[in-house]
Amino acid sequence: MKLRSKAAALLLLALAALLLALLSLRASRAEPPAPPARPASAPQRHPASAPARLPGPGAFPGAGPRARRRRPPRPRPRAGRRGAASLEKLARRPGELRSFQAVLPPELWIHLAVVACGNRLEETLVMLKSAVLFSHRKIQFHIFTEDSLKPEFEKQLRQWPDSYTKKFEHRIYPITFSVGNPQEWKKLFKPCAAQRLFLPVILKDVDSLLYVDTDVLFLRPVDDIWKLLRQFNATQLAAMAPEHEIPKIGWYSRFARHPFYGSAGVNSGVMLMNLTRIRSAQFKNSMIPTGLAWEDMLYPLYQKYKNAITWGDQDLLNIIFYFNPECLYVFPCQWNYRPDHCMYGSNCKEAEREGVSVLHGNRGVYHDEKQPTFKALYEAIRDFPFQDNLFQSMYYPLQLKFLETVHTLCGRIPQVFLKQIEKTMKRAYEKHVIIHVGPNQMH
């Protein structure tokens, strides 16, 4: 009996070993082990020529140090689903900046121009600061200034934090006039103001441009006014706001001694331009029966009307668009809100509905006590520390300052000044905290 039991046990062990070998052979055929690495000069062997062998003990997974496992294949990203980092790597060329914004095509940049001479350094820097604080897209600043102010502009802009300087690039240009007497142009109205008339000639590589005076403040992203370019029809090549909403009390309708656009004229402190169209257009005029190119028209136009104009380059623009009304797109007063819109009673209905989008503190109201609401907004942006919280360091102090201005005509409508800037700050806060920080990390 004992011999029979031992024989049965040995038979079972043999059968188990045979079964295990067969299973191993089947597995090795389904998933052959990776061949060892060969030198580049070694001859290639074809697997079909090798005789089939039963796997040895080291062929089983985990059986020894030479055992090999195949790594699972890495999932490949689907086409069109690359992240921003991959796009940056694809778009960047050797020697270019690593910033993804830096490789965006030029048509996706916002181009902003300003002319600053005399004592306009601080105003200009505050205007540029307001543009950078709320903008989403990258901005190219074109700063036209006197040689004496150039080093200070460079110094001040370099001192801004990296989180803001990466949102813009800037170029500084000298004051130049391509036609006529430069001294005449420079002294026309305010120092250097006539330079804006020559921007289509100087900025030959720029397709579209937003020009603003130094005393302008953005209370919402520059991106929003830039979008108005899309609303131009086939003949329009520039956009401005009316000089006044009520023609019978407007300056042009009462005092102008020259032609002007529409019933109340237009204000050139905020001017959106399609420079490509301006450079290629032929403008109707009162000097010759045929059209004239922009550059060819400027000096003869000035010579004809120089004894009749009061507001310099703005009057010349009004004359140009009087003869070419189809070329002008007129945007609402909320994009060029001035003291005239509230000091005689509130007369900008778009600002009452949506709030002031672009504030224009002409007549020096940022620096005197005539319009405390304008001065309060200017000082709030000027004194705002870049890295601080917008609500705590700008909006709440601004509300308190506005309480001190309720006795003035413009101060009686604080919601007009605060509505858009509050909305802009909320969007900036939500973008920073909820998107970048994440809702689960807020306490």
Tab-separated table of C-alpha atoms in Angstrom:
chain	number	residue	atom	x	y	z
A	1	MET	CA	0.000	0.000	0.000
A	2	LYS	CA	2.836	2.382	0.872
A	3	LEU	CA	4.499	1.761	-2.506
A	4	ARG	CA	1.252	2.442	-4.308
A	5	SER	CA	0.751	5.730	-2.381
A	6	LYS	CA	4.300	6.896	-3.188
A	7	ALA	CA	3.819	6.012	-6.850
A	8	ALA	CA	0.523	7.923	-6.986
A	9	ALA	CA	2.113	10.954	-5.351
A	10	LEU	CA	5.035	10.954	-7.807
A	11	LEU	CA	2.592	10.626	-10.688
A	12	LEU	CA	0.598	13.622	-9.477
A	13	LEU	CA	3.775	15.715	-9.101
A	14	ALA	CA	4.862	14.809	-12.623
A	15	LEU	CA	1.457	15.710	-14.041
A	16	ALA	CA	1.500	19.055	-12.168
A	17	ALA	CA	4.991	19.838	-13.475
A	18	LEU	CA	3.940	18.950	-17.033
A	19	LEU	CA	0.809	21.111	-16.746
A	20	LEU	CA	2.837	24.027	-15.389
A	21	ALA	CA	5.342	23.708	-18.213
A	22	LEU	CA	2.566	23.681	-20.830
A	23	LEU	CA	0.991	26.797	-19.303
A	24	SER	CA	4.368	28.544	-19.249
A	25	LEU	CA	4.990	27.647	-22.869
A	26	ARG	CA	1.622	29.100	-23.865
A	27	ALA	CA	2.295	32.303	-21.952
A	28	SER	CA	5.772	32.703	-23.420
A	29	ARG	CA	4.370	32.370	-26.953
A	30	ALA	CA	1.698	35.007	-26.275
A	31	GLU	CA	4.150	37.515	-24.739
A	32	PRO	CA	7.787	36.807	-25.599
A	33	PRO	CA	10.433	38.412	-23.411
A	34	ALA	CA	12.260	41.481	-24.771
A	35	PRO	CA	15.607	40.536	-26.383
A	36	PRO	CA	18.755	41.863	-24.733
A	37	ALA	CA	20.327	44.976	-26.199
A	38	ARG	CA	22.975	44.353	-28.885
A	39	PRO	CA	25.770	46.571	-30.136
A	40	ALA	CA	25.023	48.401	-33.372
A	41	SER	CA	27.562	46.210	-35.203
A	42	ALA	CA	26.068	42.885	-34.058
A	43	PRO	CA	24.284	40.865	-36.788
A	44	GLN	CA	20.520	40.678	-36.549
A	45	ARG	CA	18.962	37.259	-35.837
A	46	HIS	CA	15.545	36.284	-36.983
A	47	PRO	CA	13.376	34.611	-34.307
A	48	ALA	CA	11.973	32.107	-36.800
A	49	SER	CA	15.350	30.438	-37.294
A	50	ALA	CA	15.786	29.528	-33.612
A	51	PRO	CA	14.422	26.129	-32.503
A	52	ALA	CA	11.563	26.170	-30.076
A	53	ARG	CA	12.554	25.436	-26.504
A	54	LEU	CA	10.655	24.907	-23.308
A	55	PRO	CA	11.159	27.836	-20.948
A	56	GLY	CA	13.650	27.365	-18.149
A	57	PRO	CA	13.066	28.214	-14.557
A	58	GLY	CA	14.173	31.836	-14.979
A	59	ALA	CA	11.480	32.486	-17.603
A	60	PHE	CA	8.662	32.618	-15.053
A	61	PRO	CA	7.778	36.074	-13.709
A	62	GLY	CA	9.705	36.777	-10.526
A	63	ALA	CA	11.765	33.632	-10.798
A	64	GLY	CA	15.182	35.402	-10.821
A	65	PRO	CA	17.103	38.657	-11.285
A	66	ARG	CA	17.142	38.302	-15.068
A	67	ALA	CA	13.390	38.037	-15.296
A	68	ARG	CA	11.917	40.700	-17.643
A	69	ARG	CA	8.521	42.366	-17.695
A	70	ARG	CA	7.126	44.371	-20.546
A	71	ARG	CA	6.123	47.931	-19.578
A	72	PRO	CA	2.561	48.894	-20.425
A	73	PRO	CA	2.430	51.266	-23.420
A	74	ARG	CA	2.169	54.973	-22.549
A	75	PRO	CA	-1.072	56.638	-23.614
A	76	ARG	CA	-0.521	59.130	-26.420
A	77	PRO	CA	-2.263	62.531	-26.259
A	78	ARG	CA	-5.040	62.994	-28.729
A	79	ALA	CA	-4.550	65.441	-31.559
A	80	GLY	CA	-5.772	68.927	-30.668
A	81	ARG	CA	-5.615	68.306	-26.926
A	82	ARG	CA	-2.120	69.597	-26.167
A	83	GLY	CA	-1.715	71.860	-23.168
A	84	ALA	CA	-0.431	75.415	-23.185
A	85	ALA	CA	3.094	74.237	-22.393
A	86	SER	CA	3.128	71.986	-25.474
A	87	LEU	CA	1.819	74.790	-27.648
A	88	GLU	CA	4.500	77.089	-26.314
A	89	LYS	CA	7.198	74.535	-27.157
A	90	LEU	CA	5.821	74.074	-30.656
A	91	ALA	CA	5.494	77.793	-31.335
A	92	ARG	CA	8.826	78.905	-29.885
A	93	ARG	CA	11.831	79.252	-32.149
A	94	PRO	CA	15.463	79.149	-31.017
A	95	GLY	CA	16.423	82.385	-29.293
A	96	GLU	CA	12.856	83.568	-28.714
A	97	LEU	CA	11.275	84.392	-25.370
A	98	ARG	CA	9.736	81.507	-23.439
A	99	SER	CA	6.524	83.420	-22.732
A	100	PHE	CA	3.631	81.939	-24.715
A	101	GLN	CA	2.207	85.433	-25.188
A	102	ALA	CA	5.432	86.507	-26.863
A	103	VAL	CA	4.859	84.115	-29.759
A	104	LEU	CA	1.283	85.137	-30.410
A	105	PRO	CA	0.815	86.523	-33.924
A	106	PRO	CA	0.910	90.346	-34.095
A	107	GLU	CA	-2.787	90.646	-34.891
A	108	LEU	CA	-3.614	89.263	-31.438
A	109	TRP	CA	-1.746	92.052	-29.645
A	110	ILE	CA	-3.365	95.308	-28.566
A	111	HIS	CA	-1.474	98.382	-29.757
A	112	LEU	CA	-1.830	101.458	-27.561
A	113	ALA	CA	-0.243	104.834	-28.451
A	114	VAL	CA	0.218	107.979	-26.365
A	115	VAL	CA	2.028	111.283	-26.868
A	116	ALA	CA	3.625	112.802	-23.748
A	117	CYS	CA	5.520	116.079	-23.604
A	118	GLY	CA	6.171	118.712	-20.964
A	119	ASN	CA	4.866	117.774	-17.511
A	120	ARG	CA	2.802	114.768	-18.671
A	121	LEU	CA	5.102	112.023	-17.377
A	122	GLU	CA	3.080	111.086	-14.272
A	123	GLU	CA	-0.282	111.230	-16.068
A	124	THR	CA	1.031	108.954	-18.795
A	125	LEU	CA	2.398	106.389	-16.341
A	126	VAL	CA	-0.915	106.321	-14.449
A	127	MET	CA	-2.768	105.805	-17.736
A	128	LEU	CA	-0.456	102.921	-18.695
A	129	LYS	CA	-0.883	101.461	-15.212
A	130	SER	CA	-4.674	101.481	-15.553
A	131	ALA	CA	-4.341	99.664	-18.892
A	132	VAL	CA	-2.087	96.961	-17.448
A	133	LEU	CA	-4.078	96.441	-14.227
A	134	PHE	CA	-7.167	95.076	-15.959
A	135	SER	CA	-6.039	93.888	-19.405
A	136	HIS	CA	-6.187	90.237	-20.443
A	137	ARG	CA	-4.229	90.259	-23.695
A	138	LYS	CA	-0.702	91.478	-24.182
A	139	ILE	CA	-0.293	95.164	-25.036
A	140	GLN	CA	2.328	96.909	-27.139
A	141	PHE	CA	2.818	100.467	-25.855
A	142	HIS	CA	3.945	103.068	-28.405
A	143	ILE	CA	5.147	106.076	-26.393
A	144	PHE	CA	6.009	109.267	-28.280
A	145	THR	CA	7.913	111.695	-26.102
A	146	GLU	CA	10.712	114.245	-25.867
A	147	ASP	CA	14.297	113.084	-25.475
A	148	SER	CA	14.443	114.478	-21.934
A	149	LEU	CA	11.597	112.218	-20.758
A	150	LYS	CA	12.761	108.970	-22.371
A	151	PRO	CA	15.161	107.863	-19.562
A	152	GLU	CA	12.498	108.422	-16.908
A	153	PHE	CA	9.922	106.389	-18.812
A	154	GLU	CA	12.420	103.525	-19.126
A	155	LYS	CA	13.297	103.710	-15.434
A	156	GLN	CA	9.717	103.813	-14.166
A	157	LEU	CA	8.422	101.007	-16.384
A	158	ARG	CA	11.316	98.727	-15.379
A	159	GLN	CA	10.363	99.130	-11.712
A	160	TRP	CA	6.941	97.547	-12.159
A	161	PRO	CA	6.603	93.954	-10.836
A	162	ASP	CA	7.303	91.053	-13.191
A	163	SER	CA	3.693	89.895	-12.971
A	164	TYR	CA	2.717	93.113	-14.759
A	165	THR	CA	5.712	93.771	-17.000
A	166	LYS	CA	5.130	90.416	-18.694
A	167	LYS	CA	1.739	91.746	-19.844
A	168	PHE	CA	3.216	94.430	-22.082
A	169	GLU	CA	6.156	95.539	-24.183
A	170	HIS	CA	6.962	99.126	-25.020
A	171	ARG	CA	8.750	101.231	-27.591
A	172	ILE	CA	9.676	104.882	-27.163
A	173	TYR	CA	9.769	107.175	-30.201
A	174	PRO	CA	10.994	110.739	-30.709
A	175	ILE	CA	8.599	113.497	-31.721
A	176	THR	CA	8.708	113.722	-35.528
A	177	PHE	CA	6.558	115.303	-38.239
A	178	SER	CA	7.012	114.027	-41.775
A	179	VAL	CA	5.529	117.042	-43.614
A	180	GLY	CA	5.392	120.782	-42.999
A	181	ASN	CA	7.156	122.834	-40.352
A	182	PRO	CA	7.923	120.713	-37.253
A	183	GLN	CA	7.870	123.747	-34.940
A	184	GLU	CA	4.419	124.736	-36.172
A	185	TRP	CA	3.094	121.232	-35.570
A	186	LYS	CA	4.703	120.971	-32.147
A	187	LYS	CA	3.112	124.200	-30.939
A	188	LEU	CA	-0.330	123.400	-32.344
A	189	PHE	CA	-2.721	123.444	-29.354
A	190	LYS	CA	-0.910	121.476	-26.576
A	191	PRO	CA	2.787	120.476	-26.830
A	192	CYS	CA	3.265	117.615	-29.295
A	193	ALA	CA	-0.468	116.845	-29.512
A	194	ALA	CA	-0.386	117.010	-33.317
A	195	GLN	CA	1.890	113.952	-33.313
A	196	ARG	CA	-1.205	111.736	-33.321
A	197	LEU	CA	-2.003	112.898	-36.862
A	198	PHE	CA	1.203	111.255	-38.082
A	199	LEU	CA	0.778	107.843	-36.415
A	200	PRO	CA	-0.418	106.104	-39.620
A	201	VAL	CA	2.753	107.343	-41.340
A	202	ILE	CA	5.198	106.412	-38.559
A	203	LEU	CA	3.769	103.048	-37.447
A	204	LYS	CA	3.859	101.443	-40.873
A	205	ASP	CA	3.962	97.878	-39.515
A	206	VAL	CA	0.957	98.306	-37.198
A	207	ASP	CA	-2.445	97.320	-38.569
A	208	SER	CA	-4.726	98.809	-35.893
A	209	LEU	CA	-4.132	101.192	-33.010
A	210	LEU	CA	-5.840	102.731	-29.996
A	211	TYR	CA	-4.659	106.287	-29.369
A	212	VAL	CA	-5.439	107.981	-26.033
A	213	ASP	CA	-4.514	111.281	-24.410
A	214	THR	CA	-2.322	111.190	-21.324
A	215	ASP	CA	-5.273	112.144	-19.087
A	216	VAL	CA	-7.243	108.970	-19.843
A	217	LEU	CA	-7.924	106.140	-17.363
A	218	PHE	CA	-9.200	102.660	-18.214
A	219	LEU	CA	-11.824	101.395	-15.773
A	220	ARG	CA	-12.252	98.074	-17.577
A	221	PRO	CA	-9.991	95.897	-19.776
A	222	VAL	CA	-8.543	97.577	-22.861
A	223	ASP	CA	-9.591	94.368	-24.636
A	224	ASP	CA	-13.218	95.556	-24.555
A	225	ILE	CA	-12.730	98.784	-26.511
A	226	TRP	CA	-10.360	96.943	-28.883
A	227	LYS	CA	-13.264	94.656	-29.813
A	228	LEU	CA	-15.071	97.642	-31.347
A	229	LEU	CA	-12.762	97.277	-34.355
A	230	ARG	CA	-14.865	94.269	-35.339
A	231	GLN	CA	-17.921	96.507	-35.635
A	232	PHE	CA	-16.411	98.671	-38.389
A	233	ASN	CA	-18.190	98.333	-41.707
A	234	ALA	CA	-16.392	98.221	-45.060
A	235	THR	CA	-15.757	101.985	-45.246
A	236	GLN	CA	-15.041	102.872	-41.608
A	237	LEU	CA	-11.400	103.343	-40.615
A	238	ALA	CA	-11.525	105.263	-37.311
A	239	ALA	CA	-13.767	105.579	-34.254
A	240	MET	CA	-14.345	108.437	-31.796
A	241	ALA	CA	-17.016	109.574	-29.341
A	242	PRO	CA	-19.164	112.705	-29.779
A	243	GLU	CA	-17.796	115.934	-28.333
A	244	HIS	CA	-21.154	116.496	-26.674
A	245	GLU	CA	-24.447	114.656	-26.291
A	246	ILE	CA	-26.612	117.777	-26.546
A	247	PRO	CA	-25.750	119.804	-29.681
A	248	LYS	CA	-27.363	123.056	-28.556
A	249	ILE	CA	-24.946	123.364	-25.625
A	250	GLY	CA	-21.939	121.785	-27.370
A	251	TRP	CA	-18.849	123.827	-28.253
A	252	TYR	CA	-18.686	123.052	-31.977
A	253	SER	CA	-22.352	123.739	-32.644
A	254	ARG	CA	-22.069	127.154	-30.932
A	255	PHE	CA	-18.569	128.456	-31.673
A	256	ALA	CA	-16.787	126.534	-34.453
A	257	ARG	CA	-15.671	128.557	-37.483
A	258	HIS	CA	-14.823	125.502	-39.564
A	259	PRO	CA	-16.614	122.336	-40.741
A	260	PHE	CA	-17.039	119.597	-38.121
A	261	TYR	CA	-18.453	116.084	-37.992
A	262	GLY	CA	-22.177	115.585	-37.357
A	263	SER	CA	-24.230	117.924	-35.176
A	264	ALA	CA	-21.827	118.282	-32.240
A	265	GLY	CA	-18.370	117.250	-33.499
A	266	VAL	CA	-16.206	114.439	-32.144
A	267	ASN	CA	-13.589	114.287	-29.373
A	268	SER	CA	-10.204	112.833	-30.311
A	269	GLY	CA	-8.960	112.012	-26.786
A	270	VAL	CA	-9.812	108.335	-27.371
A	271	MET	CA	-9.406	107.281	-30.990
A	272	LEU	CA	-9.500	103.773	-32.421
A	273	MET	CA	-7.850	103.464	-35.851
A	274	ASN	CA	-7.453	100.916	-38.589
A	275	LEU	CA	-4.092	102.212	-39.821
A	276	THR	CA	-4.011	99.899	-42.831
A	277	ARG	CA	-7.235	101.401	-44.161
A	278	ILE	CA	-6.107	104.957	-43.379
A	279	ARG	CA	-2.865	104.474	-45.316
A	280	SER	CA	-4.668	103.110	-48.377
A	281	ALA	CA	-7.653	105.515	-48.466
A	282	GLN	CA	-8.173	108.568	-50.639
A	283	PHE	CA	-9.913	111.298	-48.649
A	284	LYS	CA	-12.370	113.799	-50.040
A	285	ASN	CA	-11.473	117.391	-49.153
A	286	SER	CA	-12.209	121.052	-49.870
A	287	MET	CA	-8.872	121.764	-51.571
A	288	ILE	CA	-8.871	119.683	-54.757
A	289	PRO	CA	-11.674	117.788	-56.513
A	290	THR	CA	-9.878	114.440	-56.316
A	291	GLY	CA	-9.036	112.540	-53.155
A	292	LEU	CA	-5.797	112.881	-51.209
A	293	ALA	CA	-3.792	110.343	-49.252
A	294	TRP	CA	-3.653	110.896	-45.482
A	295	GLU	CA	-0.070	112.209	-45.346
A	296	ASP	CA	-0.525	114.421	-48.415
A	297	MET	CA	-3.647	116.003	-46.940
A	298	LEU	CA	-2.392	117.051	-43.487
A	299	TYR	CA	-0.251	120.117	-44.146
A	300	PRO	CA	-2.450	121.711	-46.870
A	301	LEU	CA	-5.441	121.199	-44.580
A	302	TYR	CA	-3.648	122.895	-41.709
A	303	GLN	CA	-2.567	125.787	-43.922
A	304	LYS	CA	-6.126	126.387	-45.070
A	305	TYR	CA	-7.800	126.288	-41.647
A	306	LYS	CA	-5.045	127.316	-39.196
A	307	ASN	CA	-6.647	130.696	-38.497
A	308	ALA	CA	-10.031	129.105	-37.784
A	309	ILE	CA	-9.159	126.184	-35.532
A	310	THR	CA	-9.108	126.352	-31.730
A	311	TRP	CA	-8.491	122.777	-30.568
A	312	GLY	CA	-5.622	121.998	-32.919
A	313	ASP	CA	-5.415	118.453	-34.210
A	314	GLN	CA	-8.929	117.606	-32.971
A	315	ASP	CA	-10.353	120.341	-35.188
A	316	LEU	CA	-8.419	118.998	-38.174
A	317	LEU	CA	-9.844	115.522	-37.547
A	318	ASN	CA	-13.348	117.005	-37.392
A	319	ILE	CA	-12.750	118.709	-40.743
A	320	ILE	CA	-11.481	115.468	-42.307
A	321	PHE	CA	-14.503	113.453	-41.171
A	322	TYR	CA	-16.924	116.233	-42.118
A	323	PHE	CA	-15.930	115.570	-45.723
A	324	ASN	CA	-15.655	111.789	-45.175
A	325	PRO	CA	-18.469	110.867	-42.730
A	326	GLU	CA	-18.703	107.315	-44.080
A	327	CYS	CA	-15.187	106.664	-42.741
A	328	LEU	CA	-16.030	107.250	-39.064
A	329	TYR	CA	-17.545	104.877	-36.509
A	330	VAL	CA	-19.013	106.779	-33.544
A	331	PHE	CA	-18.887	104.892	-30.237
A	332	PRO	CA	-20.905	105.802	-27.121
A	333	CYS	CA	-19.842	108.389	-24.542
A	334	GLN	CA	-19.051	105.739	-21.895
A	335	TRP	CA	-15.790	105.114	-23.820
A	336	ASN	CA	-14.725	108.770	-23.490
A	337	TYR	CA	-16.402	110.119	-20.354
A	338	ARG	CA	-15.462	113.728	-19.555
A	339	PRO	CA	-16.527	116.342	-16.982
A	340	ASP	CA	-18.962	117.740	-19.557
A	341	HIS	CA	-21.019	114.576	-19.128
A	342	CYS	CA	-21.857	115.334	-15.505
A	343	MET	CA	-21.015	118.951	-14.617
A	344	TYR	CA	-24.115	120.238	-16.436
A	345	GLY	CA	-26.256	117.360	-15.236
A	346	SER	CA	-25.905	113.710	-16.229
A	347	ASN	CA	-26.189	113.472	-20.020
A	348	CYS	CA	-24.376	110.218	-20.910
A	349	LYS	CA	-27.149	107.624	-20.839
A	350	GLU	CA	-24.828	104.727	-21.750
A	351	ALA	CA	-22.697	105.452	-18.665
A	352	GLU	CA	-25.817	105.557	-16.493
A	353	ARG	CA	-26.756	102.092	-17.733
A	354	GLU	CA	-23.339	100.399	-17.885
A	355	GLY	CA	-20.959	102.655	-15.986
A	356	VAL	CA	-17.947	104.629	-17.209
A	357	SER	CA	-15.583	102.467	-19.262
A	358	VAL	CA	-12.881	105.015	-20.130
A	359	LEU	CA	-12.486	108.176	-18.039
A	360	HIS	CA	-11.086	111.294	-19.730
A	361	GLY	CA	-10.016	113.920	-17.206
A	362	ASN	CA	-9.483	116.827	-19.570
A	363	ARG	CA	-9.255	120.442	-18.387
A	364	GLY	CA	-6.738	119.374	-15.745
A	365	VAL	CA	-9.386	118.002	-13.371
A	366	TYR	CA	-7.025	115.353	-11.945
A	367	HIS	CA	-4.901	118.095	-10.424
A	368	ASP	CA	-7.370	120.644	-9.037
A	369	GLU	CA	-10.476	120.631	-6.853
A	370	LYS	CA	-13.050	121.424	-9.533
A	371	GLN	CA	-14.129	117.789	-10.053
A	372	PRO	CA	-13.274	115.741	-6.931
A	373	THR	CA	-14.701	112.512	-8.376
A	374	PHE	CA	-12.248	112.561	-11.291
A	375	LYS	CA	-9.365	113.404	-8.976
A	376	ALA	CA	-10.331	110.594	-6.558
A	377	LEU	CA	-10.221	107.975	-9.323
A	378	TYR	CA	-6.897	109.262	-10.620
A	379	GLU	CA	-5.271	109.184	-7.185
A	380	ALA	CA	-6.698	105.743	-6.386
A	381	ILE	CA	-5.016	104.205	-9.454
A	382	ARG	CA	-1.848	106.258	-9.049
A	383	ASP	CA	-1.358	105.223	-5.407
A	384	PHE	CA	-2.438	101.584	-5.743
A	385	PRO	CA	0.408	99.178	-4.789
A	386	PHE	CA	0.641	96.701	-7.657
A	387	GLN	CA	0.642	93.504	-5.600
A	388	ASP	CA	-2.158	94.450	-3.192
A	389	ASN	CA	-5.773	93.297	-3.271
A	390	LEU	CA	-7.793	95.499	-5.636
A	391	PHE	CA	-10.856	95.594	-3.440
A	392	GLN	CA	-9.081	96.328	-0.190
A	393	SER	CA	-6.487	98.790	-1.473
A	394	MET	CA	-8.413	100.540	-4.230
A	395	TYR	CA	-12.166	99.986	-4.325
A	396	TYR	CA	-13.071	100.406	-0.638
A	397	PRO	CA	-10.948	103.573	-0.147
A	398	LEU	CA	-12.460	104.899	-3.385
A	399	GLN	CA	-15.972	104.434	-2.024
A	400	LEU	CA	-15.043	106.412	1.083
A	401	LYS	CA	-13.560	109.214	-1.012
A	402	PHE	CA	-16.696	109.376	-3.114
A	403	LEU	CA	-18.755	110.037	0.022
A	404	GLU	CA	-16.877	113.322	0.316
A	405	THR	CA	-17.914	114.407	-3.198
A	406	VAL	CA	-21.696	114.010	-3.014
A	407	HIS	CA	-22.114	117.789	-2.780
A	408	THR	CA	-20.746	118.192	-6.346
A	409	LEU	CA	-22.678	117.675	-9.577
A	410	CYS	CA	-20.539	114.725	-10.698
A	411	GLY	CA	-20.363	113.327	-7.162
A	412	ARG	CA	-24.144	112.937	-7.029
A	413	ILE	CA	-23.955	109.958	-9.374
A	414	PRO	CA	-21.185	107.791	-7.860
A	415	GLN	CA	-22.672	104.605	-9.301
A	416	VAL	CA	-21.829	105.875	-12.793
A	417	PHE	CA	-18.132	105.976	-11.890
A	418	LEU	CA	-18.065	102.826	-9.770
A	419	LYS	CA	-20.285	100.382	-11.660
A	420	GLN	CA	-17.813	99.301	-14.341
A	421	ILE	CA	-14.714	99.345	-12.153
A	422	GLU	CA	-16.506	97.186	-9.553
A	423	LYS	CA	-17.446	94.683	-12.253
A	424	THR	CA	-13.877	94.683	-13.559
A	425	MET	CA	-12.417	94.087	-10.097
A	426	LYS	CA	-14.823	91.229	-9.437
A	427	ARG	CA	-13.784	89.534	-12.657
A	428	ALA	CA	-10.114	89.977	-11.784
A	429	TYR	CA	-10.704	88.575	-8.290
A	430	GLU	CA	-12.652	85.570	-9.575
A	431	LYS	CA	-10.022	84.830	-12.200
A	432	HIS	CA	-7.198	84.938	-9.655
A	433	VAL	CA	-8.822	83.222	-6.681
A	434	ILE	CA	-11.300	80.775	-8.163
A	435	ILE	CA	-9.403	79.757	-11.299
A	436	HIS	CA	-5.752	80.009	-10.210
A	437	VAL	CA	-6.071	79.262	-6.500
A	438	GLY	CA	-9.093	76.999	-6.761
A	439	PRO	CA	-12.395	76.978	-4.825
A	440	ASN	CA	-11.269	74.107	-2.552
A	441	GLN	CA	-8.305	76.144	-1.293
A	442	MET	CA	-10.289	79.217	-0.235
A	443	HIS	CA	-10.990	79.579	3.477
